[in-house]
Amino acid sequence: MMRIQARTEPSSLMKVASPLIAIVCTLLFGCILFSALNKNPFEALHVLLIAPLSDMYNVGEMLVKMGPLLLCAVGLSLCYRANMWNIGAEGQLLAGALGGSVVALTFIDSESVFVLPCALLAGIVSGMLWAAIPTFLKLRFNSNLILTTIMFNYIGLYLLIWAVNGPLRDPDGYGFPESALFSEAATLPTLFDGSRIHLGILFAILSAFIGWFVLTKTHLGFQIRVFGADEPAAKYAGFNSKKLSWFVMLFSGALAGLAGVSEVTGPIGQLVPNVSPGYGYSAIIVAYLGRLHPLGAIVAAIFLAVLYMGGDLAQIQMGIPVAVVGMFQGVLLFFLLACDFFIRNRLIFNKQTTH
């Protein structure tokens, strides 16, 4: 007979092995899925996971996708370490894109060096404000943070769609729902000629190191870790739960907003309805795959960015639906959570006795 038994202390082995087991299980699931689609599973996995790293152009495109994933994941990692279940990175990213675009379009004829910093700052502040509303509702009225942040994702999306179909639509764009192209002064510089890699990737990596420093080297980070591990103990020690909640949510909103404005001022160069293919949602997987550690999120963001690139290549080269990538991400999160369960629990097999 099989039963679940709680461990006396978390398994150090499973903490390390859980992401690896989840990835292996996801790959096995992928083999079954591709076989069901009458595709060669080994060829499909090669296109999905190896081809995106086959040349420097593809590596550059992978880094472009890695940037917003990492920015959102670093903020979410701090939120989840504090038991603030922010599912709203997608909405905060879109709010950042919208706020930054307003500034970029307002000064579209300006060549001032201050246009880009102002647009980036507007995106950061917009993301913080979008995170502040559900945080206020949570702390003032004890609303469910998961539900409110999810709802604000959709509000942010439809607000952006309204903007590009209304006040921010390009009057010379033949009716297409998009803004005018930003001026060069409002565009992030690329790091290499012939590549779309822009300054946003440096923002993302820097944010991961800042998040790591705050979480592991400061008293504030210690409070966040204690608050997430044992809230009653944190309150008994005199830690201010409201200030900690505000900090992690606003920090997460700021990074998500920076991710959004970096997209519109970077590779896109204008505001369009499909700013994000779901970076804010995928960042949840990145945060968990990185073990809720800002530096671990770097490796996890690379893996998810490869999946995004591989999904595009698989659709072009093999005719595999792009929705398969979304399924991969969902299955990966499922296996990761399932494996994480065994960090604090284990299976016990009891021999049945007959009387």
Short mmCIF file of C-alpha atoms in Angstrom, two decimals:
data_model
loop_
_atom_site.label_atom_id
_atom_site.label_comp_id
_atom_site.label_asym_id
_atom_site.label_seq_id
_atom_site.Cartn_x
_atom_site.Cartn_y
_atom_site.Cartn_z
CA MET A 1 0.00 0.00 0.00
CA MET A 2 1.31 3.45 -0.91
CA ARG A 3 0.91 6.59 1.19
CA ILE A 4 2.36 10.07 1.53
CA GLN A 5 4.49 10.90 4.54
CA ALA A 6 5.80 14.34 5.49
CA ARG A 7 9.58 14.58 5.79
CA THR A 8 11.06 15.71 9.09
CA GLU A 9 13.08 18.26 7.11
CA PRO A 10 13.13 19.28 3.41
CA SER A 11 15.15 17.05 1.11
CA SER A 12 18.31 18.82 -0.13
CA LEU A 13 18.62 16.27 -2.93
CA MET A 14 15.11 16.93 -4.23
CA LYS A 15 15.66 20.69 -4.14
CA VAL A 16 18.43 20.22 -6.70
CA ALA A 17 16.93 17.31 -8.62
CA SER A 18 13.36 18.61 -8.90
CA PRO A 19 13.92 20.98 -11.88
CA LEU A 20 16.01 18.34 -13.68
CA ILE A 21 13.39 15.64 -13.19
CA ALA A 22 10.68 18.04 -14.35
CA ILE A 23 12.61 18.86 -17.54
CA VAL A 24 13.21 15.17 -18.30
CA CYS A 25 9.51 14.37 -17.75
CA THR A 26 8.56 17.27 -20.01
CA LEU A 27 10.85 15.99 -22.76
CA LEU A 28 9.33 12.51 -22.48
CA PHE A 29 5.87 14.05 -22.71
CA GLY A 30 7.07 15.96 -25.78
CA CYS A 31 8.16 12.74 -27.47
CA ILE A 32 4.69 11.27 -26.92
CA LEU A 33 3.01 14.46 -28.12
CA PHE A 34 5.07 14.76 -31.32
CA SER A 35 4.53 11.08 -32.09
CA ALA A 36 0.77 11.65 -31.75
CA LEU A 37 1.13 14.52 -34.26
CA ASN A 38 2.91 12.15 -36.68
CA LYS A 39 6.18 14.06 -36.31
CA ASN A 40 9.60 12.61 -35.67
CA PRO A 41 10.01 13.32 -31.93
CA PHE A 42 13.81 13.53 -32.05
CA GLU A 43 13.77 15.91 -35.01
CA ALA A 44 11.09 18.01 -33.32
CA LEU A 45 13.03 18.22 -30.05
CA HIS A 46 16.16 19.16 -32.01
CA VAL A 47 14.32 22.01 -33.73
CA LEU A 48 12.71 23.05 -30.47
CA LEU A 49 15.77 22.99 -28.21
CA ILE A 50 18.98 22.82 -30.27
CA ALA A 51 18.28 24.80 -33.46
CA PRO A 52 17.68 28.09 -31.57
CA LEU A 53 21.35 27.97 -30.54
CA SER A 54 22.68 26.90 -33.94
CA ASP A 55 23.99 30.30 -35.09
CA MET A 56 24.67 33.75 -33.69
CA TYR A 57 21.54 35.30 -35.19
CA ASN A 58 19.30 32.79 -33.43
CA VAL A 59 21.28 33.24 -30.20
CA GLY A 60 20.69 36.98 -30.49
CA GLU A 61 16.96 36.47 -30.97
CA MET A 62 16.95 34.15 -27.98
CA LEU A 63 18.56 36.89 -25.84
CA VAL A 64 15.93 39.37 -27.05
CA LYS A 65 13.22 37.06 -25.70
CA MET A 66 15.21 36.29 -22.56
CA GLY A 67 15.27 39.93 -21.42
CA PRO A 68 11.57 40.45 -20.54
CA LEU A 69 11.28 36.92 -19.16
CA LEU A 70 14.16 37.53 -16.75
CA LEU A 71 13.00 41.00 -15.69
CA CYS A 72 9.54 39.72 -14.79
CA ALA A 73 10.88 36.54 -13.15
CA VAL A 74 13.26 38.39 -10.81
CA GLY A 75 10.42 40.49 -9.44
CA LEU A 76 8.13 37.49 -9.11
CA SER A 77 10.85 35.54 -7.28
CA LEU A 78 10.92 38.15 -4.52
CA CYS A 79 7.13 38.26 -4.38
CA TYR A 80 6.82 34.50 -4.02
CA ARG A 81 9.58 34.35 -1.41
CA ALA A 82 7.41 36.74 0.60
CA ASN A 83 4.24 34.68 -0.06
CA MET A 84 2.75 37.48 -2.17
CA TRP A 85 1.20 35.54 -5.05
CA ASN A 86 1.50 38.09 -7.81
CA ILE A 87 0.16 36.63 -11.07
CA GLY A 88 -0.01 40.09 -12.66
CA ALA A 89 3.40 40.48 -14.31
CA GLU A 90 1.74 40.34 -17.72
CA GLY A 91 -0.56 43.27 -16.95
CA GLN A 92 2.28 45.22 -15.33
CA LEU A 93 4.41 44.62 -18.43
CA LEU A 94 1.62 45.91 -20.69
CA ALA A 95 1.10 48.93 -18.43
CA GLY A 96 4.80 49.70 -18.68
CA ALA A 97 4.68 49.43 -22.46
CA LEU A 98 1.68 51.75 -22.59
CA GLY A 99 3.10 54.34 -20.18
CA GLY A 100 6.47 54.45 -21.92
CA SER A 101 4.81 54.72 -25.32
CA VAL A 102 2.80 57.76 -24.24
CA VAL A 103 6.03 59.59 -23.39
CA ALA A 104 7.82 58.41 -26.56
CA LEU A 105 4.93 59.55 -28.76
CA THR A 106 4.53 62.85 -26.92
CA PHE A 107 8.13 63.75 -27.76
CA ILE A 108 8.25 61.98 -31.11
CA ASP A 109 9.80 65.01 -32.84
CA SER A 110 12.39 65.58 -30.15
CA GLU A 111 16.01 64.53 -30.45
CA SER A 112 16.81 65.21 -26.80
CA VAL A 113 18.91 62.63 -24.94
CA PHE A 114 16.36 62.82 -22.12
CA VAL A 115 13.51 61.30 -24.16
CA LEU A 116 14.61 57.68 -23.72
CA PRO A 117 15.29 57.92 -19.95
CA CYS A 118 11.91 59.62 -19.47
CA ALA A 119 10.15 56.90 -21.48
CA LEU A 120 11.89 54.17 -19.47
CA LEU A 121 11.02 55.91 -16.21
CA ALA A 122 7.38 56.26 -17.32
CA GLY A 123 7.27 52.53 -18.06
CA ILE A 124 8.72 51.67 -14.66
CA VAL A 125 6.28 53.96 -12.82
CA SER A 126 3.34 52.60 -14.85
CA GLY A 127 4.25 49.04 -13.91
CA MET A 128 4.52 50.04 -10.24
CA LEU A 129 1.13 51.76 -10.31
CA TRP A 130 -0.45 48.71 -11.95
CA ALA A 131 0.98 46.53 -9.17
CA ALA A 132 -0.01 49.03 -6.47
CA ILE A 133 -3.76 48.73 -7.05
CA PRO A 134 -4.15 45.00 -6.25
CA THR A 135 -1.61 45.41 -3.43
CA PHE A 136 -3.79 48.12 -1.85
CA LEU A 137 -6.89 45.96 -2.26
CA LYS A 138 -5.06 43.03 -0.64
CA LEU A 139 -3.75 44.97 2.35
CA ARG A 140 -6.81 47.18 2.89
CA PHE A 141 -9.67 44.79 2.16
CA ASN A 142 -7.91 41.39 2.28
CA SER A 143 -8.89 40.66 -1.32
CA ASN A 144 -7.47 37.62 -3.09
CA LEU A 145 -4.23 38.79 -4.70
CA ILE A 146 -4.22 35.98 -7.25
CA LEU A 147 -7.65 36.92 -8.59
CA THR A 148 -7.10 40.68 -8.62
CA THR A 149 -3.72 40.48 -10.36
CA ILE A 150 -5.14 38.11 -12.99
CA MET A 151 -8.07 40.45 -13.62
CA PHE A 152 -5.71 43.40 -13.98
CA ASN A 153 -3.85 41.47 -16.68
CA TYR A 154 -6.97 41.58 -18.82
CA ILE A 155 -7.76 45.17 -17.92
CA GLY A 156 -4.22 46.15 -18.95
CA LEU A 157 -4.53 44.22 -22.22
CA TYR A 158 -7.82 45.83 -23.24
CA LEU A 159 -6.63 49.27 -22.15
CA LEU A 160 -3.63 48.85 -24.46
CA ILE A 161 -5.86 47.62 -27.32
CA TRP A 162 -8.14 50.65 -26.81
CA ALA A 163 -5.11 52.97 -26.90
CA VAL A 164 -3.66 51.63 -30.17
CA ASN A 165 -7.10 51.70 -31.77
CA GLY A 166 -7.85 55.18 -30.41
CA PRO A 167 -5.73 58.03 -29.11
CA LEU A 168 -2.33 56.46 -29.83
CA ARG A 169 -3.08 55.08 -33.27
CA ASP A 170 -0.86 56.36 -36.05
CA PRO A 171 -2.96 58.77 -38.18
CA ASP A 172 -0.83 57.82 -41.18
CA GLY A 173 -0.98 54.09 -40.47
CA TYR A 174 -3.82 53.26 -42.89
CA GLY A 175 -6.10 52.28 -40.02
CA PHE A 176 -3.86 49.57 -38.59
CA PRO A 177 -4.01 49.30 -34.77
CA GLU A 178 -0.50 50.53 -34.04
CA SER A 179 1.23 53.72 -33.03
CA ALA A 180 3.68 55.71 -35.10
CA LEU A 181 7.27 54.51 -35.08
CA PHE A 182 9.25 56.01 -32.21
CA SER A 183 12.04 58.46 -32.95
CA GLU A 184 15.64 57.32 -32.72
CA ALA A 185 15.98 59.33 -29.50
CA ALA A 186 13.30 57.13 -27.89
CA THR A 187 14.78 53.82 -29.04
CA LEU A 188 17.12 51.59 -27.06
CA PRO A 189 20.51 51.21 -28.77
CA THR A 190 21.51 47.80 -30.07
CA LEU A 191 24.65 46.21 -28.66
CA PHE A 192 25.94 44.63 -31.89
CA ASP A 193 25.66 45.58 -35.55
CA GLY A 194 23.31 43.37 -37.51
CA SER A 195 21.61 42.10 -34.36
CA ARG A 196 18.47 43.05 -32.45
CA ILE A 197 20.15 42.54 -29.06
CA HIS A 198 19.52 45.79 -27.21
CA LEU A 199 20.24 47.41 -23.89
CA GLY A 200 17.27 45.64 -22.30
CA ILE A 201 19.25 42.41 -21.85
CA LEU A 202 21.75 44.30 -19.69
CA PHE A 203 18.87 45.73 -17.64
CA ALA A 204 17.62 42.17 -17.10
CA ILE A 205 20.96 40.72 -16.00
CA LEU A 206 21.64 43.72 -13.75
CA SER A 207 18.20 43.30 -12.16
CA ALA A 208 19.00 39.65 -11.37
CA PHE A 209 22.16 40.65 -9.50
CA ILE A 210 20.33 43.46 -7.70
CA GLY A 211 17.58 41.02 -6.70
CA TRP A 212 20.20 38.52 -5.49
CA PHE A 213 21.99 41.20 -3.45
CA VAL A 214 18.77 42.46 -1.87
CA LEU A 215 17.53 38.98 -1.07
CA THR A 216 20.73 37.48 0.34
CA LYS A 217 22.94 40.37 1.49
CA THR A 218 20.58 42.87 3.13
CA HIS A 219 18.46 42.98 6.25
CA LEU A 220 15.45 43.70 4.02
CA GLY A 221 16.06 40.45 2.15
CA PHE A 222 16.36 38.58 5.43
CA GLN A 223 12.98 39.97 6.46
CA ILE A 224 11.46 38.91 3.14
CA ARG A 225 12.77 35.35 3.55
CA VAL A 226 11.58 35.08 7.14
CA PHE A 227 8.21 36.59 6.29
CA GLY A 228 7.70 34.06 3.50
CA ALA A 229 8.90 31.10 5.56
CA ASP A 230 7.02 31.86 8.79
CA GLU A 231 4.73 34.89 8.85
CA PRO A 232 3.81 34.60 12.57
CA ALA A 233 7.50 34.48 13.49
CA ALA A 234 8.19 37.52 11.32
CA LYS A 235 5.43 39.47 13.01
CA TYR A 236 6.66 38.36 16.43
CA ALA A 237 10.13 39.66 15.50
CA GLY A 238 8.60 43.04 14.72
CA PHE A 239 8.88 42.92 10.93
CA ASN A 240 6.38 45.20 9.21
CA SER A 241 4.40 42.89 6.92
CA LYS A 242 2.71 45.74 5.05
CA LYS A 243 5.99 47.45 4.18
CA LEU A 244 7.47 44.16 3.01
CA SER A 245 4.39 43.44 0.89
CA TRP A 246 4.50 46.90 -0.66
CA PHE A 247 8.21 46.58 -1.41
CA VAL A 248 8.11 43.23 -3.20
CA MET A 249 5.00 44.12 -5.21
CA LEU A 250 6.28 47.53 -6.30
CA PHE A 251 9.71 46.05 -7.07
CA SER A 252 8.05 43.37 -9.20
CA GLY A 253 5.82 45.92 -10.92
CA ALA A 254 8.80 48.16 -11.66
CA LEU A 255 10.75 45.34 -13.32
CA ALA A 256 7.73 44.16 -15.31
CA GLY A 257 7.07 47.75 -16.41
CA LEU A 258 10.71 48.04 -17.46
CA ALA A 259 10.31 44.83 -19.45
CA GLY A 260 7.30 46.28 -21.26
CA VAL A 261 8.83 49.63 -22.10
CA SER A 262 12.07 47.90 -23.16
CA GLU A 263 10.07 45.89 -25.69
CA VAL A 264 8.35 48.88 -27.31
CA THR A 265 11.49 51.05 -27.30
CA GLY A 266 13.67 48.10 -28.29
CA PRO A 267 12.93 45.42 -30.90
CA ILE A 268 9.38 46.59 -31.71
CA GLY A 269 9.97 50.35 -31.94
CA GLN A 270 6.28 51.24 -31.58
CA LEU A 271 3.20 50.31 -29.58
CA VAL A 272 1.28 47.36 -31.02
CA PRO A 273 -1.48 45.15 -29.56
CA ASN A 274 0.75 42.05 -29.33
CA VAL A 275 3.57 43.59 -27.29
CA SER A 276 3.94 40.38 -25.32
CA PRO A 277 3.37 36.75 -26.37
CA GLY A 278 2.76 35.95 -22.70
CA TYR A 279 6.09 36.83 -21.12
CA GLY A 280 4.45 37.72 -17.82
CA TYR A 281 2.80 34.31 -17.53
CA SER A 282 5.91 32.41 -18.66
CA ALA A 283 7.93 34.34 -16.07
CA ILE A 284 6.05 32.40 -13.38
CA ILE A 285 7.59 29.20 -14.77
CA VAL A 286 10.98 30.91 -14.99
CA ALA A 287 10.76 31.98 -11.34
CA TYR A 288 9.91 28.47 -10.15
CA LEU A 289 12.39 26.76 -12.45
CA GLY A 290 15.03 29.10 -11.04
CA ARG A 291 14.07 27.98 -7.50
CA LEU A 292 12.76 31.48 -6.67
CA HIS A 293 16.36 32.72 -6.76
CA PRO A 294 17.19 35.78 -8.92
CA LEU A 295 20.42 34.26 -10.24
CA GLY A 296 18.76 30.91 -10.87
CA ALA A 297 16.20 32.79 -12.96
CA ILE A 298 18.95 33.64 -15.48
CA VAL A 299 19.42 29.98 -16.43
CA ALA A 300 15.68 29.34 -16.39
CA ALA A 301 15.01 32.40 -18.58
CA ILE A 302 17.52 31.12 -21.15
CA PHE A 303 15.69 27.76 -21.24
CA LEU A 304 12.26 29.36 -21.71
CA ALA A 305 13.62 31.78 -24.32
CA VAL A 306 15.01 28.80 -26.25
CA LEU A 307 11.53 27.25 -26.11
CA TYR A 308 10.00 30.43 -27.53
CA MET A 309 12.55 30.51 -30.36
CA GLY A 310 12.20 26.77 -30.95
CA GLY A 311 8.45 27.12 -31.14
CA ASP A 312 8.76 29.65 -33.97
CA LEU A 313 11.23 27.43 -35.82
CA ALA A 314 9.10 24.30 -35.31
CA GLN A 315 6.08 26.09 -36.75
CA ILE A 316 8.06 27.21 -39.83
CA GLN A 317 10.11 24.08 -40.50
CA MET A 318 7.79 21.27 -39.38
CA GLY A 319 4.33 22.78 -39.35
CA ILE A 320 3.92 22.16 -35.63
CA PRO A 321 1.28 24.46 -34.07
CA VAL A 322 2.80 27.25 -32.00
CA ALA A 323 0.32 26.35 -29.24
CA VAL A 324 2.52 23.31 -28.58
CA VAL A 325 5.06 25.65 -26.98
CA GLY A 326 2.41 26.90 -24.58
CA MET A 327 1.52 23.31 -23.78
CA PHE A 328 5.20 22.57 -23.14
CA GLN A 329 5.39 25.46 -20.68
CA GLY A 330 2.25 24.37 -18.87
CA VAL A 331 3.38 20.74 -18.63
CA LEU A 332 6.80 21.87 -17.40
CA LEU A 333 5.19 23.87 -14.60
CA PHE A 334 2.95 20.91 -13.74
CA PHE A 335 5.88 18.50 -13.46
CA LEU A 336 7.92 21.07 -11.55
CA LEU A 337 5.21 21.58 -8.94
CA ALA A 338 4.66 17.83 -8.73
CA CYS A 339 8.36 17.21 -8.13
CA ASP A 340 8.55 20.07 -5.63
CA PHE A 341 5.87 18.31 -3.60
CA PHE A 342 8.42 15.62 -2.79
CA ILE A 343 10.86 18.12 -1.30
CA ARG A 344 8.77 18.08 1.89
CA ASN A 345 7.01 14.77 1.38
CA ARG A 346 7.87 11.24 0.31
CA LEU A 347 6.16 8.07 -0.82
CA ILE A 348 6.00 5.21 1.65
CA PHE A 349 5.20 1.68 0.50
CA ASN A 350 3.72 -0.49 3.23
CA LYS A 351 3.49 -4.23 2.86
CA GLN A 352 -0.02 -5.48 3.22
CA THR A 353 -0.44 -8.11 5.90
CA THR A 354 -3.05 -10.79 5.77
CA HIS A 355 -4.80 -12.15 8.84
#
